[in-house]
PDB file of N, CA and C in Angstrom:
ATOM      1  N   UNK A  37       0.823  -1.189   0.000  1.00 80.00           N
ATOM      2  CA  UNK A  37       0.000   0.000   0.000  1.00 80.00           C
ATOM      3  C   UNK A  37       0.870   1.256   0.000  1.00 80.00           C
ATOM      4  N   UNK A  38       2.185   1.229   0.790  1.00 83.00           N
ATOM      5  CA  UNK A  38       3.099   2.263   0.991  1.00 83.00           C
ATOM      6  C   UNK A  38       3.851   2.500  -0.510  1.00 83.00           C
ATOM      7  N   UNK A  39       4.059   1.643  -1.213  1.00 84.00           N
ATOM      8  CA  UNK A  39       4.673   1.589  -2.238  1.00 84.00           C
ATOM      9  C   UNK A  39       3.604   2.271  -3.903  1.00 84.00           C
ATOM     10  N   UNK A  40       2.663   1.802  -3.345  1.00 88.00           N
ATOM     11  CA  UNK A  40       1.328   2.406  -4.131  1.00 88.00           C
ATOM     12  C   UNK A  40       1.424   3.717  -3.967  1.00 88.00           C
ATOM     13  N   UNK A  41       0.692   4.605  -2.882  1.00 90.00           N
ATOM     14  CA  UNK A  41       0.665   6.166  -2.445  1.00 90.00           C
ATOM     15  C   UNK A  41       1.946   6.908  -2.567  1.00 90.00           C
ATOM     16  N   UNK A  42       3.255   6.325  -2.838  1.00 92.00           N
ATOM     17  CA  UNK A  42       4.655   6.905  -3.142  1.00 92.00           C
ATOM     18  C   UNK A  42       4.848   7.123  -4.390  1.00 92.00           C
ATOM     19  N   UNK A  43       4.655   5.527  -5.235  1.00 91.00           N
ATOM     20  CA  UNK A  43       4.448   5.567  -6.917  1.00 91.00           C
ATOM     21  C   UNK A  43       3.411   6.574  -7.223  1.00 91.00           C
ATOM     22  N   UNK A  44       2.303   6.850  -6.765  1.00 92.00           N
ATOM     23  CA  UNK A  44       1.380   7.518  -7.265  1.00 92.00           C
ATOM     24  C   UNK A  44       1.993   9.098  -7.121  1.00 92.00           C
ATOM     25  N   UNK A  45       2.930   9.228  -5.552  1.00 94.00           N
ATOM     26  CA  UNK A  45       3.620  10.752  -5.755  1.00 94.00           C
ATOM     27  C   UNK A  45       5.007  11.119  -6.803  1.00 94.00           C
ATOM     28  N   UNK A  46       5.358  10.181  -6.705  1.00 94.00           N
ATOM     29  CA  UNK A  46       6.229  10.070  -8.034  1.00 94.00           C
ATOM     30  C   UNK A  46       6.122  10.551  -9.517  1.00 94.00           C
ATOM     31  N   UNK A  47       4.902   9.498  -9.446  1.00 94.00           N
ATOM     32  CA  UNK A  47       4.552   9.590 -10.960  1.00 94.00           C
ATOM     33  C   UNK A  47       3.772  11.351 -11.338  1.00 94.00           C
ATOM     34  N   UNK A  48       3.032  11.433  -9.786  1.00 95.00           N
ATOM     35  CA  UNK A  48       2.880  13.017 -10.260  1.00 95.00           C
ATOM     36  C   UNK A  48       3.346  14.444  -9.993  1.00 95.00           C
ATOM     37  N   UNK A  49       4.780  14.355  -9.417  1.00 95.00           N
ATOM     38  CA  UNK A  49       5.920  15.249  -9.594  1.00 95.00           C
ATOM     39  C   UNK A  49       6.578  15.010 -11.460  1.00 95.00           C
ATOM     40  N   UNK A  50       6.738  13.884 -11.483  1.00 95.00           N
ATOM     41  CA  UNK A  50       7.467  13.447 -13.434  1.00 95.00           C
ATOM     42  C   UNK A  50       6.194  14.196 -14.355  1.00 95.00           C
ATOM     43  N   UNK A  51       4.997  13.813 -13.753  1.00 95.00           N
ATOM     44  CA  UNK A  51       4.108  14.567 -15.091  1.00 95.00           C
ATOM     45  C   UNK A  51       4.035  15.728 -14.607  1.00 95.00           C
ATOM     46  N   UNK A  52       4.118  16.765 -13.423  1.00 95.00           N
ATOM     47  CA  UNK A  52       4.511  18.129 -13.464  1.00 95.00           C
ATOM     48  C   UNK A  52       5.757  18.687 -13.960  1.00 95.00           C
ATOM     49  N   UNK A  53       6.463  18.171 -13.618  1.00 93.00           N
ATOM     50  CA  UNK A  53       7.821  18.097 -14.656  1.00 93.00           C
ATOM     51  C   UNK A  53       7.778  18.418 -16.364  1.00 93.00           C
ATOM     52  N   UNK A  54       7.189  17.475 -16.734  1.00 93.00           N
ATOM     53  CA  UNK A  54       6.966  17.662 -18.004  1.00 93.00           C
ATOM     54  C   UNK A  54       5.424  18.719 -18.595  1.00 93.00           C
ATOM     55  N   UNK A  55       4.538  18.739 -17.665  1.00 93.00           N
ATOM     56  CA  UNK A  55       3.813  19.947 -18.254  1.00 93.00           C
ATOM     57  C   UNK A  55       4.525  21.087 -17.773  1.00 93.00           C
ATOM     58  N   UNK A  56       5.350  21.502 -16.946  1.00 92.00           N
ATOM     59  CA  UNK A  56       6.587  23.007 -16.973  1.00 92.00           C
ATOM     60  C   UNK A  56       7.329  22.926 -18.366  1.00 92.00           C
ATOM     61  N   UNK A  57       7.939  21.702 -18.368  1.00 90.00           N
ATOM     62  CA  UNK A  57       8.787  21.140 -19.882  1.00 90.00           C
ATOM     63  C   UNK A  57       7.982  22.020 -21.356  1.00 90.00           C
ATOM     64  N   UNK A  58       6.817  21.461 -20.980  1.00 90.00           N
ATOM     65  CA  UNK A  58       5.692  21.665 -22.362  1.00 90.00           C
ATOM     66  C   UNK A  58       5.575  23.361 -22.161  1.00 90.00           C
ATOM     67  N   UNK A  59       5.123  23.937 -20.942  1.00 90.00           N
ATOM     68  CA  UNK A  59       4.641  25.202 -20.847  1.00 90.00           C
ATOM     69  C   UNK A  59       5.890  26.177 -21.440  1.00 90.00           C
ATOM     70  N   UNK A  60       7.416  25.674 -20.813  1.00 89.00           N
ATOM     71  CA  UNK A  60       8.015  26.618 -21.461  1.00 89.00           C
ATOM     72  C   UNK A  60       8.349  26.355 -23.235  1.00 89.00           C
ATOM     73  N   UNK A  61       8.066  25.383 -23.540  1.00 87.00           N
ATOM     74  CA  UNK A  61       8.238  25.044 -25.292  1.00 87.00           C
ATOM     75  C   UNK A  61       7.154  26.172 -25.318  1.00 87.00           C
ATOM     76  N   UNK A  62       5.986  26.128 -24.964  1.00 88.00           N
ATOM     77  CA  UNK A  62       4.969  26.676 -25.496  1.00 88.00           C
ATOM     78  C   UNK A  62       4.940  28.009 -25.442  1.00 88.00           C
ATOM     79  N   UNK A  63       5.754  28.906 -24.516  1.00 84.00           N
ATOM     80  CA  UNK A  63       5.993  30.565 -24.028  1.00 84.00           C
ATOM     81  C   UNK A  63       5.084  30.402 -23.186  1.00 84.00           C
ATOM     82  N   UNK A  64       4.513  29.654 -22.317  1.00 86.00           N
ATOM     83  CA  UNK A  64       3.160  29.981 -21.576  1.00 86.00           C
ATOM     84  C   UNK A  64       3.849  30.312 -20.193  1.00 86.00           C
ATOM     85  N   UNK A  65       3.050  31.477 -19.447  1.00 83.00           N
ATOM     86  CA  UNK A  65       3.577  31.427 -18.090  1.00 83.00           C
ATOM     87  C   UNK A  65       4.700  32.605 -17.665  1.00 83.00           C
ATOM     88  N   UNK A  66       4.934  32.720 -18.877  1.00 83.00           N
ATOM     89  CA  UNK A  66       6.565  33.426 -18.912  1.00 83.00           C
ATOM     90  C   UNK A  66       7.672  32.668 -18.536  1.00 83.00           C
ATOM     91  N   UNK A  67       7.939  31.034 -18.640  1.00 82.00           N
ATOM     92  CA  UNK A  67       8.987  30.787 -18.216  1.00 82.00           C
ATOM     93  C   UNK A  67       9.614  30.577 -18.952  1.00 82.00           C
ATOM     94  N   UNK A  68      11.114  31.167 -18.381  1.00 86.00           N
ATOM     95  CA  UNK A  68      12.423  30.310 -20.223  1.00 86.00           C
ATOM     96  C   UNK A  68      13.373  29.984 -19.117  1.00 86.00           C
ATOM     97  N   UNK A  69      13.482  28.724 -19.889  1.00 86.00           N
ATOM     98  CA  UNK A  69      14.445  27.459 -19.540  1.00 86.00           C
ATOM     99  C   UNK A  69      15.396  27.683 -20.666  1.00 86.00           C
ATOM    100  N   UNK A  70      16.516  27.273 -20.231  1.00 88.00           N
ATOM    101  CA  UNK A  70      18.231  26.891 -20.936  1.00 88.00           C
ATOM    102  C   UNK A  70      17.440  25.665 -21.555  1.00 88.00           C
ATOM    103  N   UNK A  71      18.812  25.116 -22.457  1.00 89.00           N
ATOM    104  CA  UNK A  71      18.937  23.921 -23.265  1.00 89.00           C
ATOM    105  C   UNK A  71      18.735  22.887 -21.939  1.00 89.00           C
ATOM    106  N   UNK A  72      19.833  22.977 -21.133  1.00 90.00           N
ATOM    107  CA  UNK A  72      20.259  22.311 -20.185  1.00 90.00           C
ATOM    108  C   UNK A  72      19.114  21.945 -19.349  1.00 90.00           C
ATOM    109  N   UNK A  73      18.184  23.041 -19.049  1.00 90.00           N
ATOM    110  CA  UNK A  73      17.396  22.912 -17.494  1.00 90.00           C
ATOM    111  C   UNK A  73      15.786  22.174 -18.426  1.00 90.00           C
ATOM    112  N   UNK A  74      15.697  22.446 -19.746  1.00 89.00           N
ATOM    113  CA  UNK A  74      14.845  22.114 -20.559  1.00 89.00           C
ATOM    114  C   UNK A  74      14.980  20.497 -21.007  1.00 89.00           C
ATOM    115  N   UNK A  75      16.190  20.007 -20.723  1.00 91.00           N
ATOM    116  CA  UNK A  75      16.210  18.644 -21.319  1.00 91.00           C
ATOM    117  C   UNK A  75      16.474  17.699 -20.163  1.00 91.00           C
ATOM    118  N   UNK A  76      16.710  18.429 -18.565  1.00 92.00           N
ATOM    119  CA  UNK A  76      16.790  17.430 -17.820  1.00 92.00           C
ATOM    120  C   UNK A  76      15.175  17.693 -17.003  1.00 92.00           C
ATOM    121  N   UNK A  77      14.467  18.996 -17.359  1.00 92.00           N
ATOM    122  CA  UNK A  77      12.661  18.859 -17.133  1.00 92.00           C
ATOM    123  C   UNK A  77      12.474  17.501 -17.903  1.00 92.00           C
ATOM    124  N   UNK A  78      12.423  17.120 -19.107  1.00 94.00           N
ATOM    125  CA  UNK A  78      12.002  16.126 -20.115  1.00 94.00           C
ATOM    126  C   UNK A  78      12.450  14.905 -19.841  1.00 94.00           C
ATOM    127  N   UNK A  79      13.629  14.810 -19.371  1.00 94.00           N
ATOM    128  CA  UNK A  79      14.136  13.594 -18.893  1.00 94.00           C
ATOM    129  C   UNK A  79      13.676  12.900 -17.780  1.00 94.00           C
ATOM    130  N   UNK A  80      14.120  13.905 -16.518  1.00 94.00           N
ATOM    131  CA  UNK A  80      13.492  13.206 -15.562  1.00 94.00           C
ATOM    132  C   UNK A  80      11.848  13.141 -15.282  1.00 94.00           C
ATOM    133  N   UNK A  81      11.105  13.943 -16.038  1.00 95.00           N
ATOM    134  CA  UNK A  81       9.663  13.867 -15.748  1.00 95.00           C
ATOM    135  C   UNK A  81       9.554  12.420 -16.698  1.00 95.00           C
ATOM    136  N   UNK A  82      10.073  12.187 -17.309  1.00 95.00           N
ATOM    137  CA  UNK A  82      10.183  10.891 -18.020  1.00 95.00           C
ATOM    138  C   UNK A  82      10.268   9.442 -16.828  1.00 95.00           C
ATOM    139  N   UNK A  83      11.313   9.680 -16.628  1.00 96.00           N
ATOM    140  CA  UNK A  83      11.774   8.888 -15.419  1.00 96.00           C
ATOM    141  C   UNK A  83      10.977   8.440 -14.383  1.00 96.00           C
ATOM    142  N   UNK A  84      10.721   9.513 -14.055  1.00 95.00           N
ATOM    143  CA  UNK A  84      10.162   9.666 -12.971  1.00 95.00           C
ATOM    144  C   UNK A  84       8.438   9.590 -13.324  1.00 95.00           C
ATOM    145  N   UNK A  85       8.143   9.517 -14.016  1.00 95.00           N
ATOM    146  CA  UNK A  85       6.712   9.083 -14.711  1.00 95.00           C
ATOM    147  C   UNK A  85       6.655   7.289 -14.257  1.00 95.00           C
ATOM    148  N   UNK A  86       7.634   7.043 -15.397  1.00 94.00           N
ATOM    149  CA  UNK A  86       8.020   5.749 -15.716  1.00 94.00           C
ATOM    150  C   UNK A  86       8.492   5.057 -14.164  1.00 94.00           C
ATOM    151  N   UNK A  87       8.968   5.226 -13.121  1.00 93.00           N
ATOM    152  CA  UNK A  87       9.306   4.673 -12.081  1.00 93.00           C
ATOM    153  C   UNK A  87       8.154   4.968 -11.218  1.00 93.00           C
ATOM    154  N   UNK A  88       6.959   5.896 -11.318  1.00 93.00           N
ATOM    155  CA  UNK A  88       6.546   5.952 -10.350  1.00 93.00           C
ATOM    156  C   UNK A  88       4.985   4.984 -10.971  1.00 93.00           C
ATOM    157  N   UNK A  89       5.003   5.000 -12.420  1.00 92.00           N
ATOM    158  CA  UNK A  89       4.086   4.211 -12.702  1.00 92.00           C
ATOM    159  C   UNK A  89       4.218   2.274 -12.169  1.00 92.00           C
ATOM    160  N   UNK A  90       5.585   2.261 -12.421  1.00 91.00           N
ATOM    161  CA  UNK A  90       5.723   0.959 -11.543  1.00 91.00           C
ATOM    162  C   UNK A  90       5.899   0.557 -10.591  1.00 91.00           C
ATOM    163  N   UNK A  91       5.889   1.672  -9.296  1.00 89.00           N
ATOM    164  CA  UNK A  91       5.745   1.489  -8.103  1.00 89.00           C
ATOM    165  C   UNK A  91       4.375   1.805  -7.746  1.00 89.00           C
ATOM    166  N   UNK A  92       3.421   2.195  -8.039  1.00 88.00           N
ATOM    167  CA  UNK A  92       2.091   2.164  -8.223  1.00 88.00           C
ATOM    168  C   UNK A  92       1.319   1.240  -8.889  1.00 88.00           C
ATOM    169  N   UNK A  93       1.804   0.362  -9.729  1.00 86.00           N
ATOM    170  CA  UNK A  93       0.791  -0.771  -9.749  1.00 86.00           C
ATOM    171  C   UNK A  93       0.854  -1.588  -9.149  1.00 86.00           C
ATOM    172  N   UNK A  94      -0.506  -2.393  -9.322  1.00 77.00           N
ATOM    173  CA  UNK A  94      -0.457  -3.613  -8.144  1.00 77.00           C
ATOM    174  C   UNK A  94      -0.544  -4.949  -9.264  1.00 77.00           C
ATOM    175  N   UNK A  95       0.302  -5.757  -8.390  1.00 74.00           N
ATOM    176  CA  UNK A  95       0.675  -7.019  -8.800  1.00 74.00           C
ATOM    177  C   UNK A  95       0.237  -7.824  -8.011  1.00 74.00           C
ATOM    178  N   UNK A  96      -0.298  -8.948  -9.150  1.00 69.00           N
ATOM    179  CA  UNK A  96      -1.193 -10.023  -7.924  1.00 69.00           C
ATOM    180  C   UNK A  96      -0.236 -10.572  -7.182  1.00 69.00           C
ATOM    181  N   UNK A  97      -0.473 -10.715  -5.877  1.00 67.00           N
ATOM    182  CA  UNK A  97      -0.003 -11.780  -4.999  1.00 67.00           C
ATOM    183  C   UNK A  97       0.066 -13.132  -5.358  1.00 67.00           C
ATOM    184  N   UNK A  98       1.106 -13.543  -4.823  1.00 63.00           N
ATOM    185  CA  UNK A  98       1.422 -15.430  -5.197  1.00 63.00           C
ATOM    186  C   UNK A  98       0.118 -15.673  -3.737  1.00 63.00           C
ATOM    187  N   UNK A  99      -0.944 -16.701  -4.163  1.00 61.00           N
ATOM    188  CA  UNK A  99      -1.595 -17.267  -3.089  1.00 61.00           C
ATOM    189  C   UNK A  99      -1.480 -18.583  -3.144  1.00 61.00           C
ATOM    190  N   UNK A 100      -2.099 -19.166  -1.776  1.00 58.00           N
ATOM    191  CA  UNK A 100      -1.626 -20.189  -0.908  1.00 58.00           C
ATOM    192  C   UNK A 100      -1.519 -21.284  -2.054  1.00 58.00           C
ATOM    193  N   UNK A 101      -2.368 -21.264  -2.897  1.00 60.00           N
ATOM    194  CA  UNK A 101      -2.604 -22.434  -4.183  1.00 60.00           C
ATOM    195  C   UNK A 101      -1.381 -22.260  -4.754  1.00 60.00           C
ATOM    196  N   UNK A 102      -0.717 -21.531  -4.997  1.00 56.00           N
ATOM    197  CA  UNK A 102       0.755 -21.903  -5.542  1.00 56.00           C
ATOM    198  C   UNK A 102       2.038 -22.380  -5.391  1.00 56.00           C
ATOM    199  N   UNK A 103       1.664 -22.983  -4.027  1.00 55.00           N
ATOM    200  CA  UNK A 103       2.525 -23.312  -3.299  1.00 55.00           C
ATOM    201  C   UNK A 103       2.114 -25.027  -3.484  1.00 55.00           C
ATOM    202  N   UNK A 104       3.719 -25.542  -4.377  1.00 58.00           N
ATOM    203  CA  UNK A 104       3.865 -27.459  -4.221  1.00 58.00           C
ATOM    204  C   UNK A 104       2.928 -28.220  -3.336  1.00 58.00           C
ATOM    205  N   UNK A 105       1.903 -28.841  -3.281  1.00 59.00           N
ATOM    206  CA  UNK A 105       1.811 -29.749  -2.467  1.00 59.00           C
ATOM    207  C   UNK A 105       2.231 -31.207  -2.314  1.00 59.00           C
ATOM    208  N   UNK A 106       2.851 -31.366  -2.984  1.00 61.00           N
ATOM    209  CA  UNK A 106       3.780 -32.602  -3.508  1.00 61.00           C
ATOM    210  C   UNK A 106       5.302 -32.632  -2.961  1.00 61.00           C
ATOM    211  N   UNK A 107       6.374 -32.976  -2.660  1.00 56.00           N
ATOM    212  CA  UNK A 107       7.830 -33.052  -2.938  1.00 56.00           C
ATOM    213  C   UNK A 107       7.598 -34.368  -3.666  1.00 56.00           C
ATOM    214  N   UNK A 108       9.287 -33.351  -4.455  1.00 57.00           N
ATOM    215  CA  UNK A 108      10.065 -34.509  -5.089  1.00 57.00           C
ATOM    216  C   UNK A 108      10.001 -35.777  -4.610  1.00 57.00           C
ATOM    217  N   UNK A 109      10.501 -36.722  -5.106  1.00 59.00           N
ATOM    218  CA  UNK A 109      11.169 -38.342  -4.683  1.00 59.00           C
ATOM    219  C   UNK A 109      12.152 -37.667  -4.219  1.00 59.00           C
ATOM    220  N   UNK A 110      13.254 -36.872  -4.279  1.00 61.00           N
ATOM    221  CA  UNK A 110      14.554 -37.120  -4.051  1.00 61.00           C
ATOM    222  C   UNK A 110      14.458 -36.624  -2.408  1.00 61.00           C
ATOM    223  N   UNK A 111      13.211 -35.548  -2.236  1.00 58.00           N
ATOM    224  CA  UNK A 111      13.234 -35.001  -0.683  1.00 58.00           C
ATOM    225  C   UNK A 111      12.977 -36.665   0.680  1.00 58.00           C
ATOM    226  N   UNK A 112      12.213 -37.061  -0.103  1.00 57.00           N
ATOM    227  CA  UNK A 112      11.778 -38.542   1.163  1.00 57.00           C
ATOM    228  C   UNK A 112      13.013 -38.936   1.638  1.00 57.00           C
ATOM    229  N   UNK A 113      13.395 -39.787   2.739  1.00 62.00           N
ATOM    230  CA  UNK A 113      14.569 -40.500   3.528  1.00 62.00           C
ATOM    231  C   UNK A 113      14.862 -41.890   2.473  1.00 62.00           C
ATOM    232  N   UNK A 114      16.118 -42.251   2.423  1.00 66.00           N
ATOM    233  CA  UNK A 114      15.939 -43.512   1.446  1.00 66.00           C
ATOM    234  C   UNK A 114      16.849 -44.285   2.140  1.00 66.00           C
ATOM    235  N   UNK A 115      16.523 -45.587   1.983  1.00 70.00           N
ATOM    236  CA  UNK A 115      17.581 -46.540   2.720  1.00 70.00           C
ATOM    237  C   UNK A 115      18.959 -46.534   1.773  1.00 70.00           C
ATOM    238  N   UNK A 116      19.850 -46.852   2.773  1.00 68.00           N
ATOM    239  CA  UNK A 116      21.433 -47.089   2.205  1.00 68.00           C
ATOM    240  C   UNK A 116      21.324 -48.174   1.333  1.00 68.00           C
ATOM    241  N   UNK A 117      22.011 -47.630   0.001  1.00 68.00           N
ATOM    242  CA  UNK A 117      22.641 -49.092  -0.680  1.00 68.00           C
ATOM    243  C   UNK A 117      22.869 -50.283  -0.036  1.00 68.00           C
ATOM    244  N   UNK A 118      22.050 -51.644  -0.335  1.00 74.00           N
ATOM    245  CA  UNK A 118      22.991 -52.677   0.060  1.00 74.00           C
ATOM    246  C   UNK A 118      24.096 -52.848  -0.437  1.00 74.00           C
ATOM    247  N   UNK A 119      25.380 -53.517   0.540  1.00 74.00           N
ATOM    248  CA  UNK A 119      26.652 -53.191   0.504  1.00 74.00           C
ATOM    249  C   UNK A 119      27.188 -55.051  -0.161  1.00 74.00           C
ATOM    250  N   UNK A 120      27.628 -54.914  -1.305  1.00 73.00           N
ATOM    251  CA  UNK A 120      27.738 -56.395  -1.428  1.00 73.00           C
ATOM    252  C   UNK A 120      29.556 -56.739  -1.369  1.00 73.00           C
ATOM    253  N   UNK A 121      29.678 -58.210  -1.058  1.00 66.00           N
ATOM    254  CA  UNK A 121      30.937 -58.294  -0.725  1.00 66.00           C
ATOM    255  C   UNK A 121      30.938 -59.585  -1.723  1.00 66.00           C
TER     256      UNK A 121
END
């Protein structure tokens, strides 16, 4: 659940990231970004999209049914070789 509500803050700092990214391409706002401060907005809102989307989904759990109910032959106790002379 902790990993969910974190991915979900993640992922929406990376997509604010990239609508600043977009706003200054666009002149909106009045902001101007360098080459520099413009391509690491794009990058890491990338990133950080992308990492927080996969710490926000949920993955099924392994349940109790997936678990062997069987062992191997090789786990059982086995008697010693008879020893021939």
């Amino acid at each position: 659940m902790l990993t969910t509500i974190m991915g979900a803050g993640v992922f929406s700092i990376g997509f604010f990231m990239l609508i600043l990214g977009l706003m200054d391409l666009l002149s909106l706002g009045g902001l101007r970004f360098g080459l520099g401060e413009r391509i690491l907005l794009y990058a890491g809102g990338l990133f950080l999209c992308l990492l927080g989307y996969i710490m926000a989904r949920r993955l099924p759990r392994a349940g109790v049914t997936d678990v062997p109910t069987s062992f191997p032959q090789s786990d059982f106790p086995q008697e010693p070789p008879d020893e021939k002379i």
